[in-house]
XYZ file of C-alpha atoms in Angstrom:
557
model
C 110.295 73.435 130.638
C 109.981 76.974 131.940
C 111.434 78.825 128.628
C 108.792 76.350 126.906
C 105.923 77.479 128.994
C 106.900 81.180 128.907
C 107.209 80.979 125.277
C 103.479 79.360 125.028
C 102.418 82.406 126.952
C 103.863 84.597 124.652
C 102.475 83.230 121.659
C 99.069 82.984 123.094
C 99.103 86.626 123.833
C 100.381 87.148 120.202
C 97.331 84.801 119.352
C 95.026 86.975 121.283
C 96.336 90.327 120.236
C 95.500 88.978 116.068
C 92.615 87.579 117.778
C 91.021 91.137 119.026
C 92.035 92.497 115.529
C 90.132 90.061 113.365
C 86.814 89.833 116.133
C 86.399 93.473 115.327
C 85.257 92.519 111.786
C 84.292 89.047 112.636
C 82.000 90.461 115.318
C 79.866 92.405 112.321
C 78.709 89.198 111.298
C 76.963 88.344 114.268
C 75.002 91.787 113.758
C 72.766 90.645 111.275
C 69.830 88.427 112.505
C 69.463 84.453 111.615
C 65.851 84.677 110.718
C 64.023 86.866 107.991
C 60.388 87.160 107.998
C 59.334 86.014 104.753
C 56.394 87.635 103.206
C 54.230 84.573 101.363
C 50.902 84.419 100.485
C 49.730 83.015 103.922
C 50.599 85.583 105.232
C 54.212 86.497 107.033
C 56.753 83.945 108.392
C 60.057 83.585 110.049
C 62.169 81.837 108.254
C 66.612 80.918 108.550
C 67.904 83.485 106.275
C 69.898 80.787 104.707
C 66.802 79.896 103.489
C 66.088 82.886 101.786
C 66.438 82.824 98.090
C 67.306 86.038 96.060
C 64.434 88.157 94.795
C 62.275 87.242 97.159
C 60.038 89.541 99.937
C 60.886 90.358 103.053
C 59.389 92.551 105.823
C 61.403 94.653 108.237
C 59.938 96.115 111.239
C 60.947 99.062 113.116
C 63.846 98.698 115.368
C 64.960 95.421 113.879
C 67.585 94.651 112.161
C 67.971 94.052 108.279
C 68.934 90.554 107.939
C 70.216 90.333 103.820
C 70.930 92.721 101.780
C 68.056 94.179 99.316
C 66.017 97.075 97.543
C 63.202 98.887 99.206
C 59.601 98.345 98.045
C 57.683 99.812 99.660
C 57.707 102.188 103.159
C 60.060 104.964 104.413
C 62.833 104.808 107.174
C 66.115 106.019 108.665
C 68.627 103.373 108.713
C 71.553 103.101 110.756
C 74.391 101.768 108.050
C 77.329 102.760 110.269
C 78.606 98.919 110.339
C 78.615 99.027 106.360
C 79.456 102.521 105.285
C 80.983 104.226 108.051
C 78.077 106.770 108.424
C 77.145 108.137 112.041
C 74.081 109.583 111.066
C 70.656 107.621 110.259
C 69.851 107.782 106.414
C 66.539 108.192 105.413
C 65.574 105.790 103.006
C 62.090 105.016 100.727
C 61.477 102.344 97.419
C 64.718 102.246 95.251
C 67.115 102.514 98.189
C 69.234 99.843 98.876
C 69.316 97.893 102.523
C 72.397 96.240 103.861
C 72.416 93.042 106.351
C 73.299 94.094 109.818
C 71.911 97.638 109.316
C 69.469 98.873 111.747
C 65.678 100.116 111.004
C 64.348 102.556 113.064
C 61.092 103.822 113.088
C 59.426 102.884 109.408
C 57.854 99.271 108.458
C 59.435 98.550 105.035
C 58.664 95.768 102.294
C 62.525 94.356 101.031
C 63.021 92.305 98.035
C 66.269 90.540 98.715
C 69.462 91.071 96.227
C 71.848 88.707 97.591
C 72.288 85.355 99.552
C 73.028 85.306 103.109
C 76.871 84.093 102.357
C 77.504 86.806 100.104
C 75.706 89.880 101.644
C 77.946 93.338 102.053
C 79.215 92.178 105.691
C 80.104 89.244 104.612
C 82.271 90.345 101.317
C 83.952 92.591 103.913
C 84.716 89.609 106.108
C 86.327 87.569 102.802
C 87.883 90.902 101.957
C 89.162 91.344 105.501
C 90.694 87.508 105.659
C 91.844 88.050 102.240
C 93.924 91.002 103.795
C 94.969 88.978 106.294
C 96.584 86.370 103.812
C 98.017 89.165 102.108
C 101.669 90.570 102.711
C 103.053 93.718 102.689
C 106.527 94.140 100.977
C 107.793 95.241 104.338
C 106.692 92.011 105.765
C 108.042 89.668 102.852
C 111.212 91.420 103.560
C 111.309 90.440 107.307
C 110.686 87.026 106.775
C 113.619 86.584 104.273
C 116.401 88.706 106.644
C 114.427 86.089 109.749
C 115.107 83.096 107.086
C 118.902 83.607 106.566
C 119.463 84.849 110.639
C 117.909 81.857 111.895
C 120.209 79.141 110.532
C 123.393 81.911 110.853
C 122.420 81.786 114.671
C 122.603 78.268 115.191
C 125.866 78.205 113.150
C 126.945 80.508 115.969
C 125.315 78.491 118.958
C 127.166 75.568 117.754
C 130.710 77.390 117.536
C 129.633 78.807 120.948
C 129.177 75.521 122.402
C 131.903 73.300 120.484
C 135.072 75.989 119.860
C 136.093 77.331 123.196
C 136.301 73.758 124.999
C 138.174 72.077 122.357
C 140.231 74.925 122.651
C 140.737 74.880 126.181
C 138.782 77.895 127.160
C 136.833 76.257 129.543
C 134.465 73.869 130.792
C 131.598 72.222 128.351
C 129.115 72.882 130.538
C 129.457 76.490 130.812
C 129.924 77.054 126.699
C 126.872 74.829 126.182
C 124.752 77.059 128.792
C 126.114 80.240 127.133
C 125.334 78.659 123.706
C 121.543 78.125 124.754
C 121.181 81.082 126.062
C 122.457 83.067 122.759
C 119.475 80.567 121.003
C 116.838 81.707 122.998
C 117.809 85.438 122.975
C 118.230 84.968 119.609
C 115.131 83.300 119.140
C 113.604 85.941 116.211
C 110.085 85.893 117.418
C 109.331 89.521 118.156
C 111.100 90.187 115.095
C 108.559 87.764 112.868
C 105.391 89.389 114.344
C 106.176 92.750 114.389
C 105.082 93.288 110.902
C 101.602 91.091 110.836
C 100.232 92.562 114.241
C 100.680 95.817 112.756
C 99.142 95.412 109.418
C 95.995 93.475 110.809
C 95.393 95.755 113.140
C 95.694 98.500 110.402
C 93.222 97.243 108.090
C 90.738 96.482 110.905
C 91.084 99.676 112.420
C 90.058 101.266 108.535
C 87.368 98.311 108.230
C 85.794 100.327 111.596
C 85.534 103.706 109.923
C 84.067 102.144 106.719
C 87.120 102.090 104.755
C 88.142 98.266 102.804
C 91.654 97.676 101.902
C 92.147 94.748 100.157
C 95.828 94.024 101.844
C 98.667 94.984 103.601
C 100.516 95.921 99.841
C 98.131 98.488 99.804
C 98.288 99.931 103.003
C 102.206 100.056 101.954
C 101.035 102.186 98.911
C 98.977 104.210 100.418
C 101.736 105.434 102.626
C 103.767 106.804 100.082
C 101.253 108.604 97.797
C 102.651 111.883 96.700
C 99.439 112.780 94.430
C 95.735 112.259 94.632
C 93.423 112.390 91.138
C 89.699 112.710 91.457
C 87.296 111.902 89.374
C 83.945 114.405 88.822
C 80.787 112.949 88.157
C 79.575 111.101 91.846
C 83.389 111.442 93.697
C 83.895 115.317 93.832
C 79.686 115.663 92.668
C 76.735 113.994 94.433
C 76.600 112.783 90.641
C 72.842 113.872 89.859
C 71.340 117.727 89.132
C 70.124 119.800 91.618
C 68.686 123.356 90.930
C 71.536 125.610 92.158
C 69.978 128.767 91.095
C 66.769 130.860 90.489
C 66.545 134.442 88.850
C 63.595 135.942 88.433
C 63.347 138.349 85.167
C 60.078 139.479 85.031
C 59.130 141.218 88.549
C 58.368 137.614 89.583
C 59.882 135.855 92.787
C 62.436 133.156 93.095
C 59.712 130.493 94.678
C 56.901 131.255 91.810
C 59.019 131.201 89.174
C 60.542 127.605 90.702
C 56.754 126.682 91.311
C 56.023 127.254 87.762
C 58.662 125.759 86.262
C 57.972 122.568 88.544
C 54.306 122.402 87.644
C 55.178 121.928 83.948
C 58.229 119.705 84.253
C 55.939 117.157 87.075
C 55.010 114.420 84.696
C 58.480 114.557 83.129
C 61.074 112.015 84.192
C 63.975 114.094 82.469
C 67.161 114.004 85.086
C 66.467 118.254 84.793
C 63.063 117.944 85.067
C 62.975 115.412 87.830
C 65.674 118.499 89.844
C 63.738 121.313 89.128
C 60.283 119.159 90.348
C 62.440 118.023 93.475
C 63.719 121.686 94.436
C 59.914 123.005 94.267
C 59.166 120.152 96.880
C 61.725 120.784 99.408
C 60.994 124.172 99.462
C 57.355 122.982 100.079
C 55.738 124.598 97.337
C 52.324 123.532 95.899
C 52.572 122.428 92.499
C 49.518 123.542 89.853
C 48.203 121.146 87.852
C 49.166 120.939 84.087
C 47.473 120.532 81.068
C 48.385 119.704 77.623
C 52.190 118.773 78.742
C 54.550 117.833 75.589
C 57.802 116.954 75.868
C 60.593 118.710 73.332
C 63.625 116.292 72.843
C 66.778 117.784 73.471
C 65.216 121.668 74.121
C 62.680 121.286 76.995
C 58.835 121.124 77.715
C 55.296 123.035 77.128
C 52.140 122.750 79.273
C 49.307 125.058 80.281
C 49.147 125.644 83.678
C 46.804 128.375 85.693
C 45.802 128.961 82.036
C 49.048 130.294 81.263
C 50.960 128.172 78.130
C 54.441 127.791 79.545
C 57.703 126.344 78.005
C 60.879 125.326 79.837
C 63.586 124.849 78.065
C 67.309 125.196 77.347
C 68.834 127.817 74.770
C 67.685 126.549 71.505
C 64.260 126.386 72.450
C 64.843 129.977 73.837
C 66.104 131.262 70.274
C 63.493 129.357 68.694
C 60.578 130.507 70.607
C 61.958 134.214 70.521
C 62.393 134.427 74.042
C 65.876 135.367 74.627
C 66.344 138.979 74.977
C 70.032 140.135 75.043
C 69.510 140.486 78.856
C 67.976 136.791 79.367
C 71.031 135.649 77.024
C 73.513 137.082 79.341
C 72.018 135.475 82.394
C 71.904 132.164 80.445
C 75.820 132.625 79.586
C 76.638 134.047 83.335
C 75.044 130.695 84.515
C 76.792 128.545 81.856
C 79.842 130.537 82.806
C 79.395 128.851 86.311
C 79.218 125.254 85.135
C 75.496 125.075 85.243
C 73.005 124.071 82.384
C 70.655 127.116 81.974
C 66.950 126.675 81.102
C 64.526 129.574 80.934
C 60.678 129.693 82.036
C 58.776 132.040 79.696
C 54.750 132.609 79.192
C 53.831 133.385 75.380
C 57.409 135.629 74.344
C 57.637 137.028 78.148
C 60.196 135.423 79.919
C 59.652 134.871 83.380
C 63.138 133.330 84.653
C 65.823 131.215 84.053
C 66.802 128.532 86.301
C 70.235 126.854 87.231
C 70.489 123.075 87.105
C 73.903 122.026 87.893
C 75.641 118.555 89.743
C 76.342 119.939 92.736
C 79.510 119.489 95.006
C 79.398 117.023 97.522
C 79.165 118.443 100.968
C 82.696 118.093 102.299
C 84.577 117.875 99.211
C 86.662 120.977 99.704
C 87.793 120.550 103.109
C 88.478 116.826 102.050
C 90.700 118.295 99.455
C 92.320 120.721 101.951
C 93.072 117.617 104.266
C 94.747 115.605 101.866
C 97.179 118.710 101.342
C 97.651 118.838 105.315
C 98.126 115.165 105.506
C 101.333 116.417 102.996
C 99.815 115.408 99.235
C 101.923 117.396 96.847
C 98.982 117.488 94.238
C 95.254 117.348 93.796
C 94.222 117.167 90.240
C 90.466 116.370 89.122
C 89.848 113.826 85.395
C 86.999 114.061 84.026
C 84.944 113.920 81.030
C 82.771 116.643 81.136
C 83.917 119.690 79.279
C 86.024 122.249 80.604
C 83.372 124.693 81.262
C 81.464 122.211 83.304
C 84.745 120.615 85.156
C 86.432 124.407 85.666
C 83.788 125.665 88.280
C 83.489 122.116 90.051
C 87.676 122.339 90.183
C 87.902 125.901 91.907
C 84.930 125.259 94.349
C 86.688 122.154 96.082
C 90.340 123.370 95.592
C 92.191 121.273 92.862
C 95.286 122.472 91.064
C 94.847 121.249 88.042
C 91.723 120.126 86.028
C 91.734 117.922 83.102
C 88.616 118.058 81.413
C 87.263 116.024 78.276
C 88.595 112.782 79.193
C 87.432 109.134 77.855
C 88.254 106.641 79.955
C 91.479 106.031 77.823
C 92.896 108.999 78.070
C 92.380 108.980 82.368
C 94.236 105.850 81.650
C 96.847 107.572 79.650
C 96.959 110.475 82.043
C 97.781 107.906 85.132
C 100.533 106.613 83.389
C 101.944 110.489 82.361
C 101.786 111.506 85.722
C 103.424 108.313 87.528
C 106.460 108.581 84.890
C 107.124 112.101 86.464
C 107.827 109.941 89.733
C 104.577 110.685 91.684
C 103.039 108.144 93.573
C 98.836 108.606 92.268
C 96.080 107.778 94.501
C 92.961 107.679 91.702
C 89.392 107.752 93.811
C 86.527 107.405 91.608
C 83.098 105.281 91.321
C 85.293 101.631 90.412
C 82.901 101.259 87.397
C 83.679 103.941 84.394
C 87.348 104.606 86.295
C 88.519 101.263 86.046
C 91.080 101.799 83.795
C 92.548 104.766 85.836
C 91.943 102.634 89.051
C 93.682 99.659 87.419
C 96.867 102.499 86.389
C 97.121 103.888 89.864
C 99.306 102.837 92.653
C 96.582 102.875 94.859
C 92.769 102.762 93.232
C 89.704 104.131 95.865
C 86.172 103.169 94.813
C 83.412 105.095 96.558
C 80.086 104.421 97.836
C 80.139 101.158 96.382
C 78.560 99.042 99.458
C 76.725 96.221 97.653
C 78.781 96.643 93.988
C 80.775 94.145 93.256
C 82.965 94.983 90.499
C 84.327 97.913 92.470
C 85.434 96.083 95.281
C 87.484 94.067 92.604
C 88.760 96.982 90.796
C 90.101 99.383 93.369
C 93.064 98.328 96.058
C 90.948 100.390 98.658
C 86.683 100.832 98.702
C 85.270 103.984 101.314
C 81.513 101.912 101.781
C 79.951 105.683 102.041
C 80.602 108.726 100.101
C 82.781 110.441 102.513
C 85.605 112.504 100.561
C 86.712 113.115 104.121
C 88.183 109.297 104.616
C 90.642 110.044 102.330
C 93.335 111.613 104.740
C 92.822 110.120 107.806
C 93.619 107.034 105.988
C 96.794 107.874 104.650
C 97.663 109.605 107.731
C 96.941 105.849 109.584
C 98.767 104.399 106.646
C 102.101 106.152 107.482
C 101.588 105.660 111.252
C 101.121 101.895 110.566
C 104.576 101.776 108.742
C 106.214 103.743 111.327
C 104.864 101.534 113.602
C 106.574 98.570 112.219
C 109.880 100.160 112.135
C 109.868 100.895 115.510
C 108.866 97.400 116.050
C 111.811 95.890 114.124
C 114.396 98.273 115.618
C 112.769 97.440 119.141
C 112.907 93.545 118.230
C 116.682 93.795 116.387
C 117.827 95.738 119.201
C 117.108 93.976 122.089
C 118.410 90.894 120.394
C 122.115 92.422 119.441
C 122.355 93.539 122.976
C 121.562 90.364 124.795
C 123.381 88.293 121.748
C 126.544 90.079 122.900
C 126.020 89.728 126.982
C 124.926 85.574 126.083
C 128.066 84.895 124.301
C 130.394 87.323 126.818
C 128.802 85.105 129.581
C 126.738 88.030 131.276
C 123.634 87.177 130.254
C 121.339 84.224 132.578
C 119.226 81.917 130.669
C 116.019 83.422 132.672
C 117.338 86.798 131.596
C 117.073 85.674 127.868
C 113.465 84.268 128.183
C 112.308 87.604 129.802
C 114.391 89.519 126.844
C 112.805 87.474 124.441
C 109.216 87.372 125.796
C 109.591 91.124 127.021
C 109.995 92.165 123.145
C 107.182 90.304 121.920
C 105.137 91.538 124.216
C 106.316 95.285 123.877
C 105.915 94.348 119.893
C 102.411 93.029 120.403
C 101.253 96.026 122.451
C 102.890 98.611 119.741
C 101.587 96.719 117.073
C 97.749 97.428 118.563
C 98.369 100.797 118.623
C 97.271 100.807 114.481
C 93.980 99.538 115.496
C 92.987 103.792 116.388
C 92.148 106.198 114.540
C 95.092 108.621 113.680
C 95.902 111.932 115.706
C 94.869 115.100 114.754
C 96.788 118.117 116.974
C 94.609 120.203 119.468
C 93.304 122.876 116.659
C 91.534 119.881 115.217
C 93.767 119.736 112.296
C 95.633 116.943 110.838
C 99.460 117.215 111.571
C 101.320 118.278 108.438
C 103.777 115.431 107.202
C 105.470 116.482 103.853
C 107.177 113.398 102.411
C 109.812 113.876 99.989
C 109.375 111.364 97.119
C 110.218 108.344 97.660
C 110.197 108.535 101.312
C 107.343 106.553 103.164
C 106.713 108.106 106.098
């Protein structure tokens, strides 16, 4: 009765320890409110958000919470998204921007039109992700539970012998084999052993769920800790994934903010992707925009208007050479910008040319020491697939850091060039945006989707989703990945050798019955505790840096 209530105690510490793991994610449920104010034509009302139906409007007031997910109408904000993406820091948000259930509002009134039912809003797809997880084994656990399968019945084999063998034989009395018999099953007793592995795993992917990072099991958190090679994609993984003016040279005596001015006053009724950057640098630089008059759009070259009474035209190279604009000197800027990976477009008056402007996809903040990290974090390779051309991908490849860039892909041949690379023996993490990668996310051994809070085909895709943009996710993850696996090593050796040592004092006769209940409780518990340990965030040494760990391939830790 006391081994029986000792092991109870055990496994309801076990219980709690998978418990605390799970709340963490379960608790993000409970952020978002039950009750949405509806907005109807009498006016606003609270109503369940079960209740709810998709597409329909909802008000959010500041400091509340957003109870569904949705897409802004109307009104500006800064949201708190931490429990969805990961992101510390409020992000402002305005009409188009998307809203996620359990996010906070904090000083703007907004107008919402909901985009998803209250049981399948962002949180709680993580939570079915999460459980999903949780089903989910590791190879490393599988493998447990088959050597725990074939001990268990070879231990009570040996119990029996224990118990039957020596008395028949005349080694002594049946009372004393049959206590040292019962003793060797409870020491034996492979629970430590049996939740080594699933304490450490849960705890794993909950402590990634906390820092915005999915993982859709504990296969892939096995994966990840072997990676040898990590391939980026371009366009919205290594780039912010829309143009931004990166540059402004003046070429007629005029300055860098007039010529941008200029160039924004005839591009402002344009909704060109260029246009639309050059009209959005002008405005956070806070310059007035002139009005424009007689504004036509050129297909493929650029745009006239008159503005200040001045006819202008904006416009890429052809329209240069066809206007008679481009001097040899304006053509060499144009080809110095090119040269740089940016699309050139030059602001001339008449046949004077005034400037010529940069317009490029810039590099996401971060990128470059995210690619530095992943080498720290000891990844053999960082190479970048994409399918912009060469002289586009080149630039974006040397700012962040990448060894090798392979430029001019379709989405066949990053397929192709998966499969190329993991014949050579390397282990390929592919990040990308889950939609136009899927192939190469399908290919990898481990597929990362990016920003993709709210998309659901990218959560399906990819083995692992970062809910924000952060590049920077990338290493601490693996880094927690390996720690998690060394973690359950320990754990088995902890739990096997505890066991062989008591297994030989219970059948020698040196072991007590209480002393094989503590033994057996005492490695649970030291199993459990270990186990939790996955639920931090990885180390980093005192200089800030992640600790260099160069696998050699194959290895796992």
């Amino acid at each position: 009765a006391s081994a029986m209530f000792l092991f109870a105690v055990a496994r309801l510490l076990e219980q709690r320890a998978v418990g605390r793991a799970r709340g963490a994610i379960t608790a993000l449920m409970d952020l978002a409110p039950d009750v949405a104010t509806l907005i109807t034509l009498q006016g606003d009302q609270p109503v369940p958000v079960a209740q709810v139906a998709v597409g329909r409007r909802i008000r959010i007031r500041p400091g509340e919470r957003v109870p569904l997910d949705g897409t802004i109408l109307s009104g500006h904000s800064a949201m708190n998204d931490a429990p969805i993406t990961g992101e510390s820091m409020p992000v402002e948000k305005g009409p188009g921007d998307p809203v996620y259930a359990g996010a906070i509002n904090h000083h703007g009134g907004l107008e919402v039109r909901t985009t998803a039912p209250v049981t399948d809003t962002t949180l709680a797809r993580i939570l079915h992700r999460v459980e999903e997880a949780q089903a989910a084994r590791a190879p490393i656990q599988t493998q447990v539970e088959r050597f725990a399968r074939v001990y268990t019945p070879l231990v009570v084999a040996l119990a029996v012998l224990i118990a039957v063998v020596p008395p028949l034989a005349g080694a002594g009395g049946w009372t004393d084999w049959l206590t040292r018999a019962l003793t060797l099953l409870v020491i034996a007793c492979p629970c430590a052993l049996v939740i080594s592995t699933p304490v450490t795993i849960v705890s794993a992917l909950t402590g990634a769920a906390r820092s915005g990072v999915l993982l859709k099991g504990g296969a892939e958190l096995e994966s990840l800790a072997r990676i040898t090679m990590v391939a980026f994609d371009k366009t919205g993984t290594l780039t912010e994934g829309r143009p931004a003016v990166t540059e402004v040279i003046p070429v007629d005596g005029m300055s860098e903010l007039e010529v941008l001015r200029l160039a924004a006053s005839v591009e402002r009724h344009s909704e060109h992707p260029v246009a639309r950057a050059v009209v959005e640098a002008a405005r956070t630089r806070g310059l007035s925009l002139a009005a424009a008059s007689g504004f036509v759009a050129l297909p493929g070259r650029g745009a006239r208007a008159v503005v200040e009474g001045r006819a202008l035209q904006l416009g890429n190279r052809q329209l240069c050479d066809e206007s008679g604009t481009c001097r040899d000197g304006v053509h060499a800027l144009m080809e110095q910008l090119e040269s740089r990976g940016s699309t050139a477009i030059l602001l001339s008056a008449e046949r004077t040319p005034l400037g010529v402007l940069g317009v490029a996809d810039r590099v996401r903040p971060g990128a470059e020491l995210a690619v530095q990290a992943l080498r720290e974090a000891g990844i053999r390779q960082v190479v970048m697939l994409t399918g912009d051309s060469a002289a586009v991908a080149g630039p974006v490849g040397a700012a962040v850091g990448v060894d090798e860039v392979r430029a001019g892909l379709l989405p066949e041949a990053k397929y192709a060039a998966v499969v190329e690379l993991e014949s050579r023996g390397e282990r390929v993490m592919v990040v990308g945006d889950g939609v136009n990668d899927a192939p190469a996310l399908a290919a990898a051994t481990t597929g990362v989707a990016m920003g993709v809070a709210g998309t659901h085909i990218a959560l399906e895709i990819a083995a692992v989703a970062l809910m924000g943009d952060d590049l920077g996710l990338l290493a601490p993850l693996i880094r927690r990945a390996r720690r998690s696996l060394a973690i359950v090593r320990e754990n088995i050796v902890v739990a096997v050798g505890l066991k062989l040592v008591f297994l030989v004092l219970a059948a020698t006769g040196h072991a007590t019955l209480w002393m094989a209940v503590a033994a057996d409780m005492g490695a649970s518990l030291l199993v459990i505790a270990n186990g939790l340990r996955a639920l931090s965030p990885p180390a980093a040494d005192p200089s800030g840096r992640v600790r260099r760990t160069r696998p050699a391939a194959g290895s796992s830790t």
